[in-house]
Amino acid sequence: MYPPSRKDFISLTLSDPHSHTYNNGKHRRQSCWRKWKQLSRLQRSLILFLLALLLILGLLSYRSITEQWRELANQEDWEELNDRELKPIPAGVNLWLALAAGKVPAPMAGPRLGPAVDPDPVAEPKGPNILILAKPPIKKKTFGYKRGPPSLQKDGNTSDTVGGEKLEQEVAQEEVGGEGEDKEKKIVSWRGAMIEADQATEPPPSANEKEAAAPLALASQVDAIPQKVSTGDTDRLEAVREAFRHAWKGYKDYAWGHDELKPISKSFGEWFSLGLTLIDSMDSMWIMGLTEEFAEAKNWVEKELSFNKNVDVNLFETTIRVLGGLLSCYHLTGDTLFLEKAKDLGSRLMPAFKTPSKIPFSDVNIGKGTAHPPRWTSDSTLAEVTSVQLEFRDLSRLTQEPQYQEVVNEVMKLVHKLPGKYDGLVPMFINTNSGQFTHKGVFTLGARADSYYEYLLKQWIQGGKTEDDLLEDYLQAIEGVKKHLLRQTGPNRLTFIGELSHNRFNPKMDHLVCFLPGTLALGAHNGLPGDHMDLAMQLMETCHQMYKQMETGLSPEIAHFSLQSSDGQDVVVKPADRHNLLRPETVESLFYMYRFTKNPKYRDWGWDILQSFNKYTKVSSGGYTSISNVRDPINPGPRDKMESFFLGETLKYLYLLFSDDMELLSLDKYVFNTEAHPLPIWPSLPK
């Protein structure tokens, strides 16, 4: 039996209506002081130090805490506005007239609305309002696996097998990694698209989420910048210049010298730390006559651009963007600064070709002079190793140093002789050790294979149409496309290019495939069969419908097509495929189609696309952003990323599309690399 616990004192409380309450608080205070005095001097010093540290941390965090409180207050304000049935302005209602008539709330009613704008009768738009994106609602970040462009440039790139029943899951699993990968921050890339995992497409919003997004739409309308909408070609050219200036302003203000602009957060993103957007867009400035912008970019290249840095770069992306951009600037301006920079970079990329098979590694450290494959595989993407040839061949011709052309020509010779093709169609991966195709049986003209077919034709044209192996491979591949990948939709007989996985057809077409109409037309222009142009026209219509049938007028990253007449619609877009990355492939083909046919409808289609970019992706502070949902014009979901190819390709091709000067980069004198950088066609050798 335990003795009762000892009590040092007794707490006694007396209650009396005419007396005050009594307790033993004084004794407690004395007891605490006694215990404090019993502590050693070191213990007391440590406690006082910790208390002081907590006080300092509290003061430092005070500002962020108050901002969070303010954000909660803003959210409550918006909920109150929603309770009052605040609705976006209906389509067709003139915003300025509605404001004047008091039919919409004043701009300062909501915490996210911009400052009130007095209507200016001179600035009143004469066409549809061009909307500017306001700051998006704050969303909880998720780290699930979400779709990005279908190649991998994370901490390495994977070569997942695609086959059979898993074809529809190909992009979701291969683009961002399998379900078993760690949930760390990832980067995926293809043809210039680089997406962080937390920027990937969100699931389709619920009804409540759409209702909550209404204030964003209203903010966009109130913050709209009225612009004159014109159909004249001169005005269209100026509209493209203005779009470029606006994008450049955002880059200059918030991302100068860095790889990419994040226009919503007014910050920047790095990939290789080489100023990708700046170099990628310089020849666009020259072509558009933006001399001031070109001069400041050239000054950065001269004084700041250095390749002597310890950084891993992707061979393909660096070649098409940076090396291609420098070479095209040299050809357009004659300034040897660009040639010297190109030669420096080219020599630093050469270690990638030091492999057992002569098939290059995907990654190069341009400072250390070492190269390696991704961590998880020894495979390279076929399109990457066969889409650096135009640039390396041009570098050899300019420098009279044959090693650049020799290494890339060797790659094409090896691929030409490889078994595993299917009527000219090639698998998506090739092993750098064995030099053999891997993951055979899967064929696509989309991600990981697209520019292989493009560069077959363009190398043949670049070299003066003398390399018969290239022409043979191209013609055989187009026949394979027509035999195995070409289909028509059930409802309206749209012609499209699908994918094949172990003899199973999938009616899935990446937006990337919309390069093909332009490539087919270019081949027909250079004497290839006339039915190539017929197919180009049919596919051009399909790519146009991928824009036209979307509520925002912008194409999804991936479309599926209905094969049954009873389906009722031609283009079906899955929730994970609804994003738009400001890609250039459709406007690229529109440029080729107009140059060769002079049909004005191609210009009109390009103009519609530019207007949609201005309406749904333009950010008021500068720049344009990719969006998450082309099917939701109320809340398209800005992703806070402007890819460098928007300036380097998309706007360049739009400008050339609207230009009446057919000698401006004549297609009989120049061939464009896959990043829209023009390189000269070599003179034909005398026979």
C-alpha positions as semicolon CSV with decimal commas, in nm:
position;residue;x (nm);y (nm);z (nm)
1;M;0,000;0,000;0,000
2;Y;0,141;0,333;-0,107
3;P;0,143;0,619;0,141
4;P;-0,063;0,922;0,040
5;S;0,119;1,183;-0,162
6;R;0,262;1,464;0,037
7;K;0,112;1,811;0,004
8;D;0,327;2,115;0,066
9;F;0,024;2,334;0,109
10;I;-0,352;2,330;0,083
11;S;-0,554;2,535;-0,161
12;L;-0,858;2,681;0,009
13;T;-1,132;2,883;-0,155
14;L;-1,392;3,068;0,051
15;S;-1,705;3,195;-0,112
16;D;-1,903;3,475;0,041
17;P;-2,134;3,721;-0,135
18;H;-1,984;4,005;0,066
19;S;-1,623;3,901;0,043
20;H;-1,359;3,873;-0,231
21;T;-1,238;3,536;-0,363
22;Y;-0,922;3,408;-0,202
23;N;-0,676;3,155;-0,345
24;N;-0,318;3,051;-0,303
25;G;-0,177;3,227;-0,616
26;K;0,080;3,406;-0,408
27;H;0,216;3,076;-0,282
28;R;0,227;2,944;-0,639
29;R;0,432;3,244;-0,745
30;Q;0,670;3,190;-0,458
31;S;0,696;2,819;-0,548
32;C;0,779;2,898;-0,915
33;W;1,043;3,147;-0,808
34;R;1,191;2,888;-0,571
35;K;1,212;2,633;-0,855
36;W;1,370;2,891;-1,086
37;K;1,637;2,967;-0,824
38;Q;1,706;2,594;-0,793
39;L;1,810;2,577;-1,160
40;S;2,176;2,608;-1,241
41;R;2,309;2,924;-1,402
42;L;2,363;2,736;-1,731
43;Q;2,005;2,607;-1,736
44;R;1,864;2,952;-1,670
45;S;2,084;3,103;-1,942
46;L;1,967;2,844;-2,196
47;I;1,600;2,907;-2,114
48;L;1,646;3,283;-2,147
49;F;1,828;3,237;-2,479
50;L;1,548;3,020;-2,620
51;L;1,284;3,270;-2,511
52;A;1,475;3,552;-2,679
53;L;1,513;3,345;-2,996
54;L;1,140;3,270;-3,004
55;L;1,067;3,639;-2,962
56;I;1,291;3,730;-3,258
57;L;1,138;3,462;-3,479
58;G;0,792;3,581;-3,386
59;L;0,878;3,935;-3,490
60;L;1,024;3,816;-3,820
61;S;0,719;3,605;-3,902
62;Y;0,473;3,877;-3,807
63;R;0,459;4,018;-4,159
64;S;0,384;3,685;-4,330
65;I;0,118;3,605;-4,071
66;T;-0,058;3,936;-4,128
67;E;-0,048;3,876;-4,505
68;Q;-0,217;3,540;-4,454
69;W;-0,483;3,706;-4,239
70;R;-0,532;3,964;-4,510
71;E;-0,566;3,688;-4,771
72;L;-0,833;3,519;-4,558
73;A;-1,013;3,848;-4,529
74;N;-1,000;3,886;-4,907
75;Q;-1,145;3,539;-4,948
76;E;-1,429;3,629;-4,713
77;D;-1,492;3,942;-4,921
78;W;-1,519;3,734;-5,234
79;E;-1,754;3,490;-5,067
80;E;-1,972;3,784;-4,971
81;L;-1,964;3,905;-5,331
82;N;-2,060;3,558;-5,450
83;D;-2,348;3,557;-5,203
84;R;-2,468;3,874;-5,373
85;E;-2,469;3,680;-5,702
86;L;-2,180;3,868;-5,859
87;K;-2,162;3,738;-6,217
88;P;-1,917;3,791;-6,503
89;I;-2,017;4,020;-6,782
90;P;-2,211;3,831;-7,052
91;A;-2,046;3,784;-7,390
92;G;-2,126;4,061;-7,630
93;V;-2,184;4,327;-7,363
94;N;-1,956;4,626;-7,401
95;L;-1,764;4,650;-7,074
96;W;-1,722;5,026;-7,079
97;L;-2,088;5,092;-7,152
98;A;-2,188;4,849;-6,881
99;L;-1,969;5,028;-6,630
100;A;-2,108;5,364;-6,729
101;A;-2,464;5,238;-6,691
102;G;-2,392;5,094;-6,348
103;K;-2,472;4,741;-6,453
104;V;-2,156;4,589;-6,308
105;P;-1,990;4,645;-5,970
106;A;-1,727;4,912;-5,940
107;P;-1,378;4,776;-5,989
108;M;-1,277;4,836;-5,628
109;A;-1,553;4,610;-5,497
110;G;-1,332;4,304;-5,481
111;P;-0,990;4,275;-5,331
112;R;-0,831;4,134;-5,649
113;L;-0,972;4,383;-5,894
114;G;-0,740;4,634;-6,050
115;P;-0,780;5,008;-6,002
116;A;-1,089;5,169;-6,144
117;V;-1,049;5,265;-6,509
118;D;-1,233;5,563;-6,643
119;P;-1,389;5,488;-6,978
120;D;-1,211;5,668;-7,256
121;P;-1,421;5,719;-7,567
122;V;-1,107;5,729;-7,782
123;A;-0,986;5,393;-7,652
124;E;-1,318;5,216;-7,684
125;P;-1,264;4,889;-7,868
126;K;-1,404;4,852;-8,215
127;G;-1,405;4,475;-8,195
128;P;-1,423;4,209;-7,929
129;N;-1,247;4,296;-7,604
130;I;-0,903;4,141;-7,562
131;L;-0,887;4,015;-7,208
132;I;-0,590;4,030;-6,976
133;L;-0,547;3,762;-6,714
134;A;-0,568;3,876;-6,357
135;K;-0,380;3,706;-6,077
136;P;-0,519;3,354;-6,045
137;P;-0,680;3,227;-5,726
138;I;-0,439;3,062;-5,490
139;K;-0,460;2,685;-5,517
140;K;-0,324;2,422;-5,288
141;K;-0,025;2,265;-5,455
142;T;-0,049;1,900;-5,532
143;F;0,234;1,668;-5,613
144;G;0,046;1,395;-5,787
145;Y;0,151;1,280;-6,128
146;K;0,003;1,508;-6,391
147;R;0,044;1,535;-6,759
148;G;0,310;1,747;-6,921
149;P;0,460;1,738;-7,269
150;P;0,554;1,382;-7,353
151;S;0,928;1,363;-7,308
152;L;1,135;1,357;-6,998
153;Q;1,393;1,602;-6,880
154;K;1,373;1,560;-6,507
155;D;1,665;1,439;-6,306
156;G;1,715;1,213;-6,608
157;N;1,477;1,078;-6,875
158;T;1,294;0,751;-6,868
159;S;1,223;0,519;-7,152
160;D;0,905;0,352;-7,042
161;T;0,765;0,082;-7,265
162;V;0,440;0,168;-7,436
163;G;0,237;-0,119;-7,562
164;G;-0,093;-0,286;-7,618
165;E;-0,367;-0,187;-7,384
166;K;-0,148;0,072;-7,214
167;L;-0,122;0,305;-7,512
168;E;-0,384;0,547;-7,382
169;Q;-0,188;0,569;-7,057
170;E;0,137;0,636;-7,244
171;V;0,151;1,009;-7,196
172;A;0,022;1,013;-6,839
173;Q;0,280;0,759;-6,724
174;E;0,579;0,831;-6,948
175;E;0,562;1,207;-6,950
176;V;0,582;1,262;-6,577
177;G;0,707;0,931;-6,450
178;G;0,547;0,609;-6,334
179;E;0,331;0,568;-6,028
180;G;0,625;0,432;-5,836
181;E;0,845;0,737;-5,868
182;D;0,919;0,966;-5,577
183;K;0,689;1,262;-5,536
184;E;0,967;1,514;-5,567
185;K;0,954;1,811;-5,798
186;K;0,989;1,692;-6,157
187;I;1,056;1,853;-6,492
188;V;0,926;1,715;-6,817
189;S;1,009;1,843;-7,159
190;W;0,951;1,801;-7,527
191;R;1,005;2,033;-7,825
192;G;1,082;2,322;-7,596
193;A;0,808;2,262;-7,341
194;M;0,935;2,238;-6,987
195;I;0,677;2,191;-6,712
196;E;0,728;2,156;-6,341
197;A;0,510;1,898;-6,173
198;D;0,316;2,154;-5,972
199;Q;0,228;2,338;-6,291
200;A;0,063;2,042;-6,453
201;T;-0,299;2,031;-6,550
202;E;-0,545;2,036;-6,264
203;P;-0,849;1,804;-6,270
204;P;-1,160;1,958;-6,425
205;P;-1,318;2,203;-6,179
206;S;-1,630;2,114;-5,992
207;A;-1,941;2,327;-6,004
208;N;-1,841;2,498;-5,680
209;E;-1,493;2,567;-5,810
210;K;-1,634;2,720;-6,127
211;E;-1,858;2,943;-5,917
212;A;-1,558;3,048;-5,710
213;A;-1,370;3,128;-6,030
214;A;-1,628;3,387;-6,138
215;P;-1,449;3,675;-5,960
216;L;-1,136;3,592;-6,162
217;A;-1,330;3,626;-6,483
218;L;-1,473;3,959;-6,371
219;A;-1,130;4,081;-6,272
220;S;-1,003;3,988;-6,617
221;Q;-1,284;4,186;-6,780
222;V;-1,235;4,496;-6,568
223;D;-0,860;4,484;-6,622
224;A;-0,903;4,441;-6,996
225;I;-0,694;4,661;-7,222
226;P;-0,905;4,779;-7,515
227;Q;-0,724;4,720;-7,843
228;K;-0,824;4,798;-8,195
229;V;-0,909;4,481;-8,385
230;S;-0,833;4,503;-8,755
231;T;-0,837;4,262;-9,044
232;G;-0,589;4,448;-9,261
233;D;-0,261;4,264;-9,320
234;T;-0,058;4,572;-9,220
235;D;-0,254;4,597;-8,897
236;R;-0,213;4,223;-8,842
237;L;0,165;4,257;-8,873
238;E;0,158;4,537;-8,619
239;A;-0,061;4,324;-8,390
240;V;0,208;4,055;-8,395
241;R;0,477;4,313;-8,322
242;E;0,270;4,444;-8,033
243;A;0,225;4,093;-7,897
244;F;0,601;4,042;-7,917
245;R;0,671;4,373;-7,742
246;H;0,428;4,281;-7,466
247;A;0,588;3,939;-7,417
248;W;0,935;4,093;-7,428
249;K;0,836;4,355;-7,170
250;G;0,746;4,085;-6,922
251;Y;1,071;3,900;-6,985
252;K;1,279;4,215;-6,960
253;D;1,110;4,333;-6,641
254;Y;1,100;4,007;-6,447
255;A;1,329;3,746;-6,608
256;W;1,610;3,932;-6,782
257;G;1,901;3,700;-6,864
258;H;1,719;3,394;-6,731
259;D;1,573;3,106;-6,926
260;E;1,198;3,163;-6,897
261;L;0,943;3,411;-6,770
262;K;0,678;3,327;-6,511
263;P;0,440;3,612;-6,589
264;I;0,177;3,558;-6,319
265;S;0,421;3,556;-6,028
266;K;0,645;3,809;-6,205
267;S;0,947;3,585;-6,165
268;F;1,162;3,353;-6,374
269;G;1,248;2,989;-6,421
270;E;1,585;2,835;-6,500
271;W;1,655;2,525;-6,705
272;F;2,014;2,556;-6,829
273;S;2,086;2,915;-6,714
274;L;2,170;3,019;-7,071
275;G;1,914;3,293;-7,131
276;L;1,704;3,064;-7,352
277;T;1,419;3,307;-7,416
278;L;1,656;3,589;-7,508
279;I;1,861;3,387;-7,757
280;D;1,560;3,200;-7,895
281;S;1,383;3,524;-7,983
282;M;1,663;3,738;-8,128
283;D;1,611;3,646;-8,492
284;S;1,238;3,714;-8,445
285;M;1,325;4,070;-8,339
286;W;1,547;4,113;-8,643
287;I;1,279;3,985;-8,879
288;M;1,013;4,211;-8,722
289;G;1,237;4,518;-8,734
290;L;1,248;4,559;-8,356
291;T;1,592;4,719;-8,360
292;E;1,592;4,855;-8,005
293;E;1,501;4,520;-7,853
294;F;1,757;4,342;-8,071
295;A;2,032;4,582;-7,965
296;E;1,975;4,529;-7,594
297;A;1,963;4,151;-7,643
298;K;2,285;4,155;-7,844
299;N;2,452;4,358;-7,570
300;W;2,362;4,084;-7,320
301;V;2,500;3,814;-7,548
302;E;2,824;4,006;-7,590
303;K;2,880;4,091;-7,223
304;E;2,696;3,828;-7,019
305;L;2,656;3,506;-7,217
306;S;2,916;3,247;-7,118
307;F;2,918;2,873;-7,175
308;N;3,204;2,816;-6,931
309;K;2,981;2,696;-6,649
310;N;2,933;2,371;-6,463
311;V;2,584;2,286;-6,585
312;D;2,423;1,987;-6,752
313;V;2,229;2,076;-7,066
314;N;2,012;1,870;-7,296
315;L;2,191;1,821;-7,629
316;F;1,875;1,850;-7,838
317;E;1,716;2,150;-7,665
318;T;2,042;2,344;-7,647
319;T;2,120;2,274;-8,011
320;I;1,785;2,375;-8,158
321;R;1,737;2,681;-7,937
322;V;2,077;2,826;-7,852
323;L;2,307;2,698;-8,127
324;G;2,033;2,738;-8,388
325;G;1,948;3,086;-8,261
326;L;2,310;3,202;-8,270
327;L;2,367;3,062;-8,619
328;S;2,054;3,225;-8,760
329;C;2,150;3,561;-8,608
330;Y;2,488;3,534;-8,777
331;H;2,330;3,457;-9,114
332;L;2,081;3,745;-9,082
333;T;2,320;4,010;-8,947
334;G;2,669;3,901;-9,054
335;D;2,794;3,985;-8,703
336;T;3,081;3,751;-8,615
337;L;2,993;3,777;-8,244
338;F;2,718;3,523;-8,300
339;L;2,941;3,287;-8,499
340;E;3,210;3,290;-8,228
341;K;2,952;3,212;-7,960
342;A;2,807;2,934;-8,178
343;K;3,150;2,780;-8,233
344;D;3,223;2,789;-7,860
345;L;2,895;2,616;-7,778
346;G;2,925;2,361;-8,059
347;S;3,266;2,248;-7,938
348;R;3,131;2,206;-7,584
349;L;2,846;1,985;-7,708
350;M;3,075;1,745;-7,895
351;P;3,143;1,512;-7,595
352;A;2,783;1,389;-7,627
353;F;2,885;1,191;-7,935
354;K;3,160;0,995;-7,757
355;T;2,957;0,677;-7,707
356;P;3,020;0,312;-7,799
357;S;2,760;0,329;-8,075
358;K;2,816;0,690;-8,188
359;I;2,451;0,758;-8,094
360;P;2,486;1,066;-7,870
361;F;2,404;1,086;-7,501
362;S;2,113;1,309;-7,407
363;D;2,299;1,533;-7,160
364;V;2,627;1,725;-7,166
365;N;2,808;1,922;-6,900
366;I;2,933;2,215;-7,107
367;G;3,176;2,327;-6,837
368;K;3,340;1,993;-6,758
369;G;3,328;1,850;-7,110
370;T;3,154;1,531;-7,000
371;A;2,836;1,366;-7,124
372;H;2,603;1,101;-6,988
373;P;2,266;0,937;-7,044
374;P;1,979;0,979;-6,799
375;R;2,032;0,808;-6,461
376;W;1,770;0,541;-6,518
377;T;1,841;0,431;-6,877
378;S;2,103;0,421;-7,149
379;D;1,840;0,507;-7,413
380;S;1,812;0,833;-7,602
381;T;1,500;0,966;-7,768
382;L;1,513;0,906;-8,143
383;A;1,388;1,253;-8,236
384;E;1,653;1,414;-8,017
385;V;1,952;1,233;-8,172
386;T;1,825;1,289;-8,529
387;S;1,721;1,655;-8,490
388;V;2,054;1,828;-8,434
389;Q;2,185;1,771;-8,785
390;L;2,082;2,097;-8,955
391;E;2,265;2,301;-8,693
392;F;2,586;2,096;-8,672
393;R;2,612;2,071;-9,051
394;D;2,574;2,448;-9,083
395;L;2,838;2,504;-8,815
396;S;3,088;2,291;-9,010
397;R;3,014;2,482;-9,328
398;L;3,072;2,817;-9,156
399;T;3,386;2,719;-8,965
400;Q;3,534;2,483;-9,227
401;E;3,578;2,232;-8,944
402;P;3,429;1,900;-9,061
403;Q;3,399;1,724;-8,724
404;Y;3,058;1,873;-8,646
405;Q;2,901;1,748;-8,968
406;E;3,077;1,413;-8,947
407;V;2,931;1,313;-8,609
408;V;2,572;1,398;-8,701
409;N;2,595;1,241;-9,046
410;E;2,716;0,920;-8,882
411;V;2,399;0,910;-8,671
412;M;2,180;0,935;-8,979
413;K;2,376;0,660;-9,155
414;L;2,332;0,427;-8,857
415;V;1,957;0,493;-8,831
416;H;1,917;0,446;-9,206
417;K;2,048;0,090;-9,185
418;L;1,880;-0,016;-8,859
419;P;1,628;-0,302;-8,850
420;G;1,304;-0,252;-8,660
421;K;1,135;0,003;-8,888
422;Y;0,778;-0,051;-9,003
423;D;0,735;0,073;-9,360
424;G;0,962;0,367;-9,283
425;L;0,814;0,438;-8,939
426;V;1,065;0,429;-8,654
427;P;1,041;0,342;-8,281
428;M;1,078;0,623;-8,028
429;F;1,396;0,513;-7,849
430;I;1,747;0,407;-7,941
431;N;2,018;0,266;-7,713
432;T;2,344;0,458;-7,688
433;N;2,547;0,143;-7,611
434;S;2,415;-0,098;-7,873
435;G;2,296;0,157;-8,128
436;Q;1,974;-0,043;-8,171
437;F;1,609;0,059;-8,148
438;T;1,438;-0,023;-7,819
439;H;1,070;-0,047;-7,724
440;K;0,990;-0,163;-8,073
441;G;0,637;-0,185;-8,208
442;V;0,523;0,161;-8,100
443;F;0,496;0,422;-8,376
444;T;0,389;0,784;-8,358
445;L;0,446;1,116;-8,532
446;G;0,405;1,292;-8,199
447;A;0,644;1,333;-7,909
448;R;0,983;1,161;-7,927
449;A;0,962;1,089;-8,300
450;D;0,818;1,395;-8,475
451;S;1,123;1,594;-8,579
452;Y;1,302;1,283;-8,710
453;Y;1,067;1,290;-9,010
454;E;1,089;1,669;-9,037
455;Y;1,471;1,666;-9,048
456;L;1,487;1,390;-9,311
457;L;1,329;1,628;-9,561
458;K;1,500;1,945;-9,440
459;Q;1,850;1,794;-9,446
460;W;1,786;1,682;-9,802
461;I;1,680;2,036;-9,893
462;Q;1,965;2,200;-9,696
463;G;2,226;1,992;-9,873
464;G;2,108;2,083;-10,220
465;K;1,892;1,769;-10,272
466;T;2,193;1,543;-10,322
467;E;2,165;1,298;-10,030
468;D;1,949;1,018;-10,164
469;D;1,935;0,814;-9,840
470;L;1,758;1,100;-9,664
471;L;1,502;1,137;-9,943
472;E;1,445;0,762;-9,955
473;D;1,381;0,742;-9,581
474;Y;1,142;1,039;-9,595
475;L;0,934;0,909;-9,884
476;Q;0,912;0,562;-9,732
477;A;0,804;0,710;-9,398
478;I;0,522;0,914;-9,555
479;E;0,395;0,599;-9,726
480;G;0,406;0,424;-9,390
481;V;0,205;0,707;-9,235
482;K;-0,061;0,682;-9,503
483;K;-0,076;0,304;-9,472
484;H;-0,080;0,261;-9,094
485;L;-0,155;0,589;-8,913
486;L;-0,398;0,779;-9,138
487;R;-0,769;0,773;-9,051
488;Q;-1,083;0,987;-9,084
489;T;-1,333;1,077;-8,815
490;G;-1,686;0,942;-8,833
491;P;-1,892;1,261;-8,794
492;N;-1,729;1,504;-9,043
493;R;-1,458;1,297;-9,212
494;L;-1,164;1,491;-9,069
495;T;-0,830;1,336;-9,165
496;F;-0,593;1,278;-8,875
497;I;-0,275;1,090;-8,780
498;G;-0,310;0,837;-8,500
499;E;-0,065;0,610;-8,321
500;L;0,014;0,240;-8,346
501;S;0,115;0,015;-8,058
502;H;0,185;-0,347;-8,145
503;N;-0,066;-0,336;-8,432
504;R;-0,331;-0,171;-8,218
505;F;-0,448;0,170;-8,350
506;N;-0,514;0,458;-8,112
507;P;-0,700;0,765;-8,249
508;K;-0,478;1,003;-8,052
509;M;-0,295;1,296;-8,208
510;D;-0,057;1,536;-8,032
511;H;-0,066;1,901;-8,126
512;L;0,299;1,844;-8,215
513;V;0,181;1,643;-8,520
514;C;0,048;1,964;-8,672
515;F;0,400;2,027;-8,802
516;L;0,323;1,768;-9,071
517;P;0,100;1,976;-9,305
518;G;0,379;2,231;-9,344
519;T;0,644;1,966;-9,394
520;L;0,435;1,786;-9,656
521;A;0,373;2,113;-9,838
522;L;0,745;2,196;-9,829
523;G;0,823;1,859;-9,985
524;A;0,564;1,905;-10,259
525;H;0,711;2,251;-10,330
526;N;1,047;2,081;-10,381
527;G;0,921;1,837;-10,639
528;L;0,786;1,549;-10,427
529;P;0,454;1,378;-10,519
530;G;0,150;1,603;-10,556
531;D;-0,064;1,391;-10,325
532;H;0,159;1,512;-10,040
533;M;0,003;1,857;-10,086
534;D;-0,347;1,705;-10,091
535;L;-0,278;1,534;-9,760
536;A;-0,129;1,857;-9,622
537;M;-0,452;2,044;-9,694
538;Q;-0,663;1,778;-9,526
539;L;-0,446;1,770;-9,215
540;M;-0,435;2,150;-9,203
541;E;-0,815;2,154;-9,178
542;T;-0,798;1,907;-8,889
543;C;-0,542;2,114;-8,700
544;H;-0,763;2,417;-8,752
545;Q;-1,061;2,230;-8,608
546;M;-0,855;2,141;-8,300
547;Y;-0,863;2,515;-8,229
548;K;-1,204;2,605;-8,364
549;Q;-1,396;2,340;-8,169
550;M;-1,254;2,452;-7,834
551;E;-1,441;2,710;-7,627
552;T;-1,131;2,930;-7,597
553;G;-1,033;2,893;-7,963
554;L;-0,705;2,733;-7,851
555;S;-0,599;2,376;-7,919
556;P;-0,542;2,119;-7,645
557;E;-0,203;1,953;-7,613
558;I;-0,352;1,618;-7,720
559;A;-0,674;1,536;-7,904
560;H;-0,859;1,209;-7,951
561;F;-1,082;1,160;-8,254
562;S;-1,417;0,987;-8,289
563;L;-1,424;0,707;-8,545
564;Q;-1,799;0,640;-8,524
565;S;-2,052;0,861;-8,702
566;S;-2,288;0,828;-8,407
567;D;-2,043;0,997;-8,172
568;G;-2,160;1,341;-8,283
569;Q;-1,828;1,524;-8,239
570;D;-1,494;1,486;-8,413
571;V;-1,255;1,606;-8,144
572;V;-1,263;1,461;-7,794
573;V;-1,035;1,604;-7,524
574;K;-0,961;1,416;-7,206
575;P;-0,933;1,622;-6,885
576;A;-0,558;1,563;-6,854
577;D;-0,495;1,684;-7,212
578;R;-0,671;2,021;-7,202
579;H;-0,367;2,241;-7,149
580;N;-0,221;2,476;-7,409
581;L;0,148;2,565;-7,400
582;L;0,146;2,844;-7,665
583;R;0,281;2,592;-7,915
584;P;0,378;2,691;-8,272
585;E;0,313;2,382;-8,487
586;T;-0,025;2,487;-8,630
587;V;0,077;2,844;-8,716
588;E;0,400;2,703;-8,859
589;S;0,202;2,491;-9,104
590;L;-0,033;2,782;-9,178
591;F;0,272;2,984;-9,282
592;Y;0,387;2,713;-9,526
593;M;0,037;2,660;-9,663
594;Y;-0,016;3,030;-9,732
595;R;0,327;3,071;-9,892
596;F;0,256;2,788;-10,138
597;T;-0,118;2,838;-10,205
598;K;-0,183;3,209;-10,133
599;N;-0,522;3,103;-9,995
600;P;-0,630;3,383;-9,754
601;K;-0,820;3,143;-9,527
602;Y;-0,489;3,032;-9,378
603;R;-0,419;3,391;-9,274
604;D;-0,767;3,419;-9,125
605;W;-0,714;3,102;-8,924
606;G;-0,383;3,238;-8,793
607;W;-0,549;3,566;-8,701
608;D;-0,814;3,381;-8,501
609;I;-0,540;3,200;-8,308
610;L;-0,358;3,525;-8,228
611;Q;-0,681;3,680;-8,101
612;S;-0,741;3,380;-7,877
613;F;-0,388;3,406;-7,739
614;N;-0,453;3,772;-7,661
615;K;-0,787;3,699;-7,502
616;Y;-0,702;3,405;-7,280
617;T;-0,325;3,400;-7,225
618;K;-0,211;3,763;-7,217
619;V;-0,096;3,888;-6,876
620;S;-0,148;4,257;-6,807
621;S;0,193;4,318;-6,646
622;G;0,377;4,166;-6,942
623;G;0,412;3,828;-7,106
624;Y;0,178;3,545;-7,200
625;T;0,106;3,231;-7,000
626;S;0,027;2,874;-7,089
627;I;-0,316;2,767;-6,963
628;S;-0,458;2,449;-6,812
629;N;-0,803;2,422;-6,970
630;V;-0,886;2,524;-7,325
631;R;-1,248;2,418;-7,268
632;D;-1,318;2,670;-6,993
633;P;-1,321;3,029;-7,117
634;I;-1,429;3,157;-6,774
635;N;-1,135;3,007;-6,587
636;P;-0,873;2,875;-6,832
637;G;-0,630;2,822;-6,544
638;P;-0,309;3,019;-6,608
639;R;0,000;2,805;-6,544
640;D;0,248;3,089;-6,489
641;K;0,490;2,993;-6,765
642;M;0,585;3,148;-7,097
643;E;0,788;2,904;-7,304
644;S;1,075;3,052;-7,502
645;F;0,931;2,909;-7,823
646;F;0,635;3,147;-7,801
647;L;0,872;3,430;-7,898
648;G;1,111;3,218;-8,102
649;E;0,853;3,027;-8,308
650;T;0,486;3,107;-8,257
651;L;0,501;3,484;-8,305
652;K;0,768;3,455;-8,576
653;Y;0,554;3,223;-8,788
654;L;0,250;3,447;-8,736
655;Y;0,450;3,747;-8,854
656;L;0,574;3,563;-9,163
657;L;0,218;3,440;-9,229
658;F;0,084;3,796;-9,243
659;S;0,378;3,942;-9,438
660;D;0,324;4,009;-9,809
661;D;0,700;3,998;-9,871
662;M;0,754;3,652;-10,016
663;E;1,129;3,716;-10,026
664;L;1,138;3,761;-9,648
665;L;1,313;3,433;-9,563
666;S;1,224;3,279;-9,898
667;L;1,164;2,906;-9,870
668;D;1,383;2,861;-10,179
669;K;1,676;3,011;-9,991
670;Y;1,627;2,912;-9,628
671;V;1,525;2,606;-9,432
672;F;1,390;2,645;-9,079
673;N;1,516;2,425;-8,799
674;T;1,262;2,273;-8,562
675;E;1,281;2,585;-8,342
676;A;1,204;2,816;-8,639
677;H;1,560;2,943;-8,679
678;P;1,633;2,999;-9,051
679;L;1,951;2,849;-9,196
680;P;2,058;2,895;-9,560
681;I;2,016;2,623;-9,822
682;W;2,353;2,525;-9,966
683;P;2,412;2,599;-10,334
684;S;2,369;2,291;-10,550
685;L;2,692;2,144;-10,678
686;P;2,739;2,162;-11,055
687;K;2,661;1,832;-11,222
